[in-house]
Amino acid sequence: MNEFEAIARFFSRPPRAASVHRGVGDDAALLAPSPGCELAVSVDMLVAGRHFLADVDPEKLGHKTLAVNLSDLAAMGATPRWALLAGALPELDANWLGAFARGFYALADRHDVDLVGGDTTRGPLNLCVTILGEVPTGLALARAGAKPGDDVYVSGVLGDAALALAAIAGRVALDSDALGAAREKLEVPEPRIALGIALRGVASAAIDVSDGLTGDLGHILEQSAVGAEIDLTAVPRSRALARSLAAAERSIALDCLLGGGDDYELCFTAPREAAARVAQIAVATGVALTRIGTVTAAPGLTVRDERGVPLPALPKAFDHFA
Ligand code: ADP
Ligand code: MG
């Protein structure tokens, strides 16, 4: 199988949306954006050994490669439409490519995203998706916009992806059911697209939690020129993480909850008057939304522990070069 056969066999499914005037097969895709919308564009790269375990199930990797990009659009309140996939592959293995494409297209189909182009080359395993979406002009969510007095919310539960990694590394003990569940969160994250769209006009600021709560919330605070007080007991967690938090491995569990990457939940702020609306959105989207604290005029992030005492140090956003 050569490069062109691989593209034809695995990545050339005909586009479904009428907005794709030309998809895979030409030198560029031709897309017809909707009038009245802004384009939301983002790119994310996944490198073997750095962002995923080399032996990961390729179908799950196909899912995650697209999911992390969809999550960025969710944080902007954008509707995903089109994707480009660039891959460096050590070899063209039909079984691997078939499984990867299955995972990728299954998630793409659920969100009506068309794969409209890409690039395929030999090299150390590395996958890069460019995602394009749309949002009605002026309605995109952003990191700037949080105001003193706003509530701080997160979706779902935090820390399980990092807990799975810690368990795989032998740093925490999880029973096999708990490990299986945490590993699903790590390998098959669910991008919060419907939530992001529902938060248009409701959230004052938003970000997806890809690098850990305190680091990512820190980006909102910095860009909004505000601070926040967070109540540790309110930060939503799985039963497995709660158990680790109450055990000898507390400091590792705390790091997972506040600093763990790869959760792909949304963290957002909203004015107090929007609380009822946020509760309705949780019901409508079927995603748990938890208020974890308050935005303050004073800069800086304070997390108060179970006794109300500020934690002395907080995990920073993950930095590949730190
Ligand atoms: P060019 O040399 O002009 O860049 P390529 O030969 O690299 O074109 O790619 C041929 C076509 O296949 C292009 O339309 C490109 O967008 C598409 N393509 C290449 N690799 C992928 C991929 N991994 N997924 C989706 N489309 C791809
Ligand atoms: Mg090319």
Coordinates of C-alpha atoms and ligand atoms in Angstrom, one line a residue:
M1 CA 0.0 0.0 0.0
N2 CA 1.4 3.4 -0.9
E3 CA 0.5 6.9 0.4
F4 CA -2.2 7.5 -2.2
E5 CA -3.8 4.1 -1.7
A6 CA -3.8 4.7 2.0
I7 CA -5.5 8.1 1.6
A8 CA -8.0 6.7 -0.9
R9 CA -8.8 3.7 1.3
F10 CA -9.0 5.2 4.8
F11 CA -9.5 9.0 4.5
S12 CA -11.5 9.7 1.4
R13 CA -15.1 9.1 2.6
P14 CA -17.4 11.4 0.6
P15 CA -18.3 14.5 2.6
R16 CA -21.9 14.6 3.9
A17 CA -22.5 18.4 4.3
A18 CA -23.5 20.5 1.3
S19 CA -21.1 23.1 2.7
V20 CA -18.2 21.0 1.3
H21 CA -17.8 22.0 -2.4
R22 CA -14.6 20.0 -2.7
G23 CA -13.1 17.7 -0.1
V24 CA -10.3 15.2 -0.1
G25 CA -8.7 14.8 -3.5
D26 CA -7.8 18.3 -4.6
D27 CA -5.0 20.6 -3.7
A28 CA -7.3 22.4 -1.3
A29 CA -10.7 21.9 0.1
L30 CA -13.4 24.3 -0.9
L31 CA -15.8 25.2 1.9
A32 CA -18.9 27.4 2.0
P33 CA -19.2 29.0 5.5
S34 CA -22.6 30.0 6.7
P35 CA -23.5 33.7 6.3
G36 CA -23.6 35.6 9.6
C37 CA -21.0 33.4 11.2
E38 CA -17.4 33.7 12.2
L39 CA -15.0 30.9 11.5
A40 CA -13.5 29.3 14.6
V41 CA -10.2 27.6 13.7
S42 CA -7.9 25.6 15.9
V43 CA -5.0 23.1 15.5
D44 CA -3.8 20.5 18.0
M45 CA -0.9 18.0 17.6
L46 CA -0.6 14.6 19.4
V47 CA 2.9 13.2 19.6
A48 CA 3.4 9.5 20.5
G49 CA 5.1 9.1 23.9
R50 CA 4.2 12.6 24.9
H51 CA 0.4 12.9 24.5
F52 CA -0.5 9.2 24.3
L53 CA 0.9 5.8 25.2
A54 CA 2.5 4.3 22.1
D55 CA 0.6 1.0 22.5
V56 CA -2.8 2.8 22.8
D57 CA -5.8 1.2 20.9
P58 CA -5.7 3.0 17.5
E59 CA -9.5 3.3 17.4
K60 CA -9.4 5.2 20.7
L61 CA -6.5 7.3 19.4
G62 CA -8.6 8.2 16.3
H63 CA -11.3 9.3 18.7
K64 CA -9.0 11.3 20.9
T65 CA -7.1 13.0 18.0
L66 CA -10.4 14.6 16.9
A67 CA -11.8 15.0 20.4
V68 CA -9.1 17.2 21.7
N69 CA -9.7 19.6 18.8
L70 CA -13.5 19.5 19.2
S71 CA -12.9 20.4 22.8
D72 CA -11.2 23.7 21.8
L73 CA -14.3 24.6 19.7
A74 CA -16.6 23.7 22.6
A75 CA -14.7 26.2 24.7
M76 CA -15.4 28.9 22.1
G77 CA -19.1 28.0 21.8
A78 CA -18.5 27.1 18.2
T79 CA -20.3 24.4 16.1
P80 CA -17.7 22.1 14.5
R81 CA -18.0 21.6 10.7
W82 CA -14.8 20.6 9.0
A83 CA -11.5 18.9 9.9
L84 CA -8.1 18.4 8.3
L85 CA -5.8 15.5 9.4
A86 CA -2.0 15.6 9.1
G87 CA -0.3 12.4 10.1
A88 CA 3.3 11.2 10.3
L89 CA 3.3 7.4 10.4
P90 CA 6.2 5.0 10.9
E91 CA 4.5 2.6 8.4
L92 CA 1.2 2.1 6.5
D93 CA -0.4 -0.7 8.6
A94 CA -3.9 -1.4 7.2
N95 CA -5.2 -2.8 10.5
W96 CA -3.9 0.2 12.5
L97 CA -5.2 2.8 9.9
G98 CA -8.6 1.0 9.6
A99 CA -9.1 1.2 13.4
F100 CA -7.8 4.8 13.7
A101 CA -10.1 5.9 10.9
R102 CA -13.1 4.1 12.5
G103 CA -12.5 5.9 15.8
F104 CA -12.0 9.3 14.0
Y105 CA -15.1 9.0 11.8
A106 CA -17.4 7.7 14.5
L107 CA -16.8 10.9 16.6
A108 CA -16.9 13.1 13.4
D109 CA -20.2 11.6 12.5
R110 CA -21.7 12.3 15.9
H111 CA -20.9 16.0 15.4
D112 CA -21.6 16.3 11.7
V113 CA -17.9 17.0 11.0
D114 CA -16.5 16.3 7.5
L115 CA -12.9 15.3 7.0
V116 CA -12.0 17.5 4.0
G117 CA -8.2 17.1 3.6
G118 CA -4.9 16.5 5.2
D119 CA -1.4 15.3 4.7
T120 CA 0.3 11.9 5.1
T121 CA 4.0 11.4 5.5
R122 CA 6.4 8.8 6.9
G123 CA 7.9 9.7 10.3
P124 CA 7.7 9.1 14.1
L125 CA 4.0 8.7 15.0
N126 CA 2.5 12.2 15.2
L127 CA -1.1 13.3 14.5
C128 CA -2.3 16.8 13.9
V129 CA -5.9 17.9 13.3
T130 CA -7.0 21.3 12.2
I131 CA -10.6 21.9 13.1
L132 CA -12.9 24.5 11.6
G133 CA -16.2 25.5 13.1
E134 CA -18.7 28.3 13.1
V135 CA -20.3 30.6 15.6
P136 CA -22.8 33.4 15.0
T137 CA -20.8 36.7 14.7
G138 CA -20.2 38.1 18.2
L139 CA -21.4 35.1 20.2
A140 CA -18.2 33.2 20.6
L141 CA -17.1 32.5 24.2
A142 CA -13.6 33.7 25.2
R143 CA -11.2 33.5 28.0
A144 CA -11.5 37.2 28.7
G145 CA -14.9 38.4 30.1
A146 CA -15.1 37.1 33.7
K147 CA -16.3 39.8 36.1
P148 CA -16.0 40.1 39.9
G149 CA -18.9 38.4 41.5
D150 CA -19.4 35.8 38.7
D151 CA -19.7 32.2 39.6
V152 CA -17.1 29.7 38.5
Y153 CA -18.4 26.4 37.1
V154 CA -16.9 23.2 35.7
S155 CA -18.6 20.4 33.8
G156 CA -18.4 16.7 34.6
V157 CA -15.8 15.5 37.0
L158 CA -12.1 16.4 37.0
G159 CA -8.9 14.5 37.5
D160 CA -9.7 11.0 36.3
A161 CA -7.5 11.1 33.2
A162 CA -4.5 12.1 35.3
L163 CA -5.5 9.5 38.0
A164 CA -5.4 6.8 35.3
L165 CA -1.9 7.8 34.3
A166 CA -0.8 7.8 38.0
A167 CA -2.3 4.4 38.4
I168 CA -0.6 3.0 35.3
A169 CA 2.7 4.4 36.6
G170 CA 2.0 2.6 39.9
R171 CA 1.8 5.8 41.9
V172 CA -1.8 5.3 43.1
A173 CA -3.7 2.1 43.7
L174 CA -7.0 1.6 41.9
D175 CA -9.1 -1.5 41.7
S176 CA -9.6 -2.8 38.2
D177 CA -13.1 -1.3 37.7
A178 CA -11.9 2.2 38.8
L179 CA -8.9 2.0 36.6
G180 CA -11.0 0.9 33.6
A181 CA -13.3 3.9 34.1
A182 CA -10.5 6.4 34.6
R183 CA -8.7 5.0 31.6
E184 CA -11.8 5.6 29.4
K185 CA -11.7 9.2 30.5
L186 CA -8.0 9.4 29.5
E187 CA -8.4 7.6 26.2
V188 CA -11.9 8.4 25.0
P189 CA -12.7 12.0 26.3
E190 CA -16.1 13.4 25.4
P191 CA -15.8 17.0 24.0
R192 CA -18.5 19.2 25.4
I193 CA -19.8 20.6 22.1
A194 CA -23.5 20.9 23.0
L195 CA -22.6 22.5 26.3
G196 CA -20.4 25.1 24.7
I197 CA -23.1 26.0 22.2
A198 CA -25.7 26.3 25.0
L199 CA -23.4 28.6 26.9
R200 CA -23.4 31.3 24.2
G201 CA -24.8 34.4 25.7
V202 CA -24.8 32.9 29.2
A203 CA -21.1 32.3 30.1
S204 CA -19.0 35.4 30.6
A205 CA -15.7 33.4 29.9
A206 CA -14.8 29.8 29.1
I207 CA -11.9 27.5 28.5
D208 CA -11.5 23.7 28.2
V209 CA -9.6 21.9 30.9
S210 CA -6.8 20.3 28.9
D211 CA -3.9 21.3 31.2
G212 CA -5.5 21.1 34.6
L213 CA -8.1 23.2 36.5
T214 CA -5.9 25.7 38.3
G215 CA -3.7 26.4 35.2
D216 CA -6.6 26.7 32.8
L217 CA -8.7 28.8 35.1
G218 CA -5.6 30.8 35.6
H219 CA -5.7 31.7 31.9
I220 CA -9.3 33.0 32.3
L221 CA -8.3 35.0 35.3
E222 CA -5.3 36.5 33.6
Q223 CA -7.1 37.4 30.4
S224 CA -10.1 38.8 32.4
A225 CA -7.8 40.7 34.8
V226 CA -9.6 39.2 37.8
G227 CA -9.0 36.6 40.5
A228 CA -11.0 33.7 42.0
E229 CA -11.7 31.9 45.2
I230 CA -12.4 28.2 44.8
D231 CA -13.8 25.8 47.3
L232 CA -11.9 22.5 47.1
T233 CA -14.8 20.5 48.5
A234 CA -17.0 21.7 45.6
V235 CA -14.6 20.6 42.8
P236 CA -16.4 17.6 41.3
R237 CA -14.6 14.3 41.4
S238 CA -15.2 10.6 40.8
R239 CA -15.6 8.2 43.6
A240 CA -12.2 6.7 42.8
L241 CA -10.5 10.1 43.1
A242 CA -12.4 10.9 46.3
R243 CA -11.1 7.6 47.8
S244 CA -7.5 8.4 46.8
L245 CA -7.9 11.9 48.2
A246 CA -8.8 10.4 51.6
A247 CA -5.9 8.0 51.5
A248 CA -2.1 8.2 52.0
E249 CA -1.8 9.2 48.3
R250 CA -3.7 12.5 49.0
S251 CA -1.1 14.8 47.5
I252 CA -1.0 12.9 44.2
A253 CA -4.8 12.8 44.1
L254 CA -4.9 16.6 44.8
D255 CA -2.5 17.1 41.9
C256 CA -4.8 15.1 39.6
L257 CA -7.9 17.0 40.7
L258 CA -6.5 20.5 40.4
G259 CA -3.6 20.0 38.0
G260 CA -4.4 17.0 35.9
G261 CA -4.5 17.4 32.2
D262 CA -6.6 15.6 29.6
D263 CA -10.0 16.0 31.2
Y264 CA -11.5 18.1 28.3
E265 CA -14.3 19.4 30.6
L266 CA -15.3 23.0 30.3
C267 CA -14.5 25.6 33.0
F268 CA -16.6 28.8 32.7
T269 CA -17.8 31.8 34.6
A270 CA -21.3 33.2 34.6
P271 CA -23.1 36.1 36.4
R272 CA -25.0 35.1 39.5
E273 CA -28.3 36.0 37.8
A274 CA -27.6 33.3 35.2
A275 CA -27.5 30.5 37.9
A276 CA -31.0 29.2 37.0
R277 CA -30.2 29.3 33.3
V278 CA -27.0 27.3 33.9
A279 CA -29.0 24.7 35.9
Q280 CA -31.4 24.4 32.9
I281 CA -28.5 23.9 30.6
A282 CA -27.2 21.1 32.7
V283 CA -30.5 19.3 32.4
A284 CA -30.9 20.0 28.7
T285 CA -27.4 18.8 27.8
G286 CA -27.2 16.0 30.4
V287 CA -23.9 17.2 31.6
A288 CA -23.4 17.9 35.3
L289 CA -22.4 21.5 36.0
T290 CA -21.0 22.4 39.4
R291 CA -20.4 25.8 40.9
I292 CA -16.9 25.7 42.5
G293 CA -16.3 29.3 43.5
T294 CA -16.5 33.0 42.8
V295 CA -14.6 35.5 40.7
T296 CA -12.9 38.3 42.7
A297 CA -11.7 41.7 41.9
A298 CA -8.4 41.0 43.7
P299 CA -6.1 39.1 41.3
G300 CA -4.8 35.6 42.1
L301 CA -6.3 32.2 42.6
T302 CA -7.1 30.9 46.1
V303 CA -8.2 27.3 46.7
R304 CA -9.6 26.7 50.2
D305 CA -9.3 23.2 51.5
E306 CA -11.9 21.3 53.6
R307 CA -11.1 23.5 56.6
G308 CA -11.2 26.7 54.7
V309 CA -7.5 27.1 54.7
P310 CA -5.9 28.3 51.4
L311 CA -3.7 25.7 49.8
P312 CA -0.1 26.9 50.0
A313 CA 0.8 26.0 46.4
L314 CA -1.3 25.3 43.3
P315 CA -0.5 23.3 40.2
K316 CA 0.4 25.5 37.2
A317 CA -0.7 24.9 33.6
F318 CA 1.3 22.2 32.0
D319 CA 4.2 23.5 30.0
H320 CA 6.0 21.2 27.5
F321 CA 9.2 23.2 27.8
A322 CA 9.1 23.9 31.6
Ligands
ADP1 P1 -0.6 17.7 -2.1 O1 0.7 16.9 -2.5 O2 -1.1 18.5 -3.2 O3 -0.5 18.3 -0.7 P2 -1.4 15.2 -1.2 O4 -1.0 14.2 -2.2 O5 -0.6 15.4 0.1 O6 -1.7 16.5 -1.9 O7 -2.9 14.8 -0.7 C1 -3.8 14.4 -1.7 C2 -5.2 14.7 -1.1 O8 -5.5 13.9 0.0 C3 -5.4 16.1 -0.7 O9 -6.7 16.5 -1.0 C4 -5.2 16.0 0.8 O10 -5.9 17.1 1.4 C5 -5.7 14.7 1.1 N1 -5.1 14.0 2.3 C6 -3.8 13.6 2.4 N2 -3.6 13.0 3.6 C7 -4.8 13.0 4.2 C8 -5.3 12.5 5.5 N3 -4.5 11.9 6.3 N4 -6.6 12.7 5.8 C9 -7.4 13.3 4.9 N5 -7.1 13.8 3.7 C10 -5.8 13.6 3.4
MG2 MG 0.5 17.2 0.7

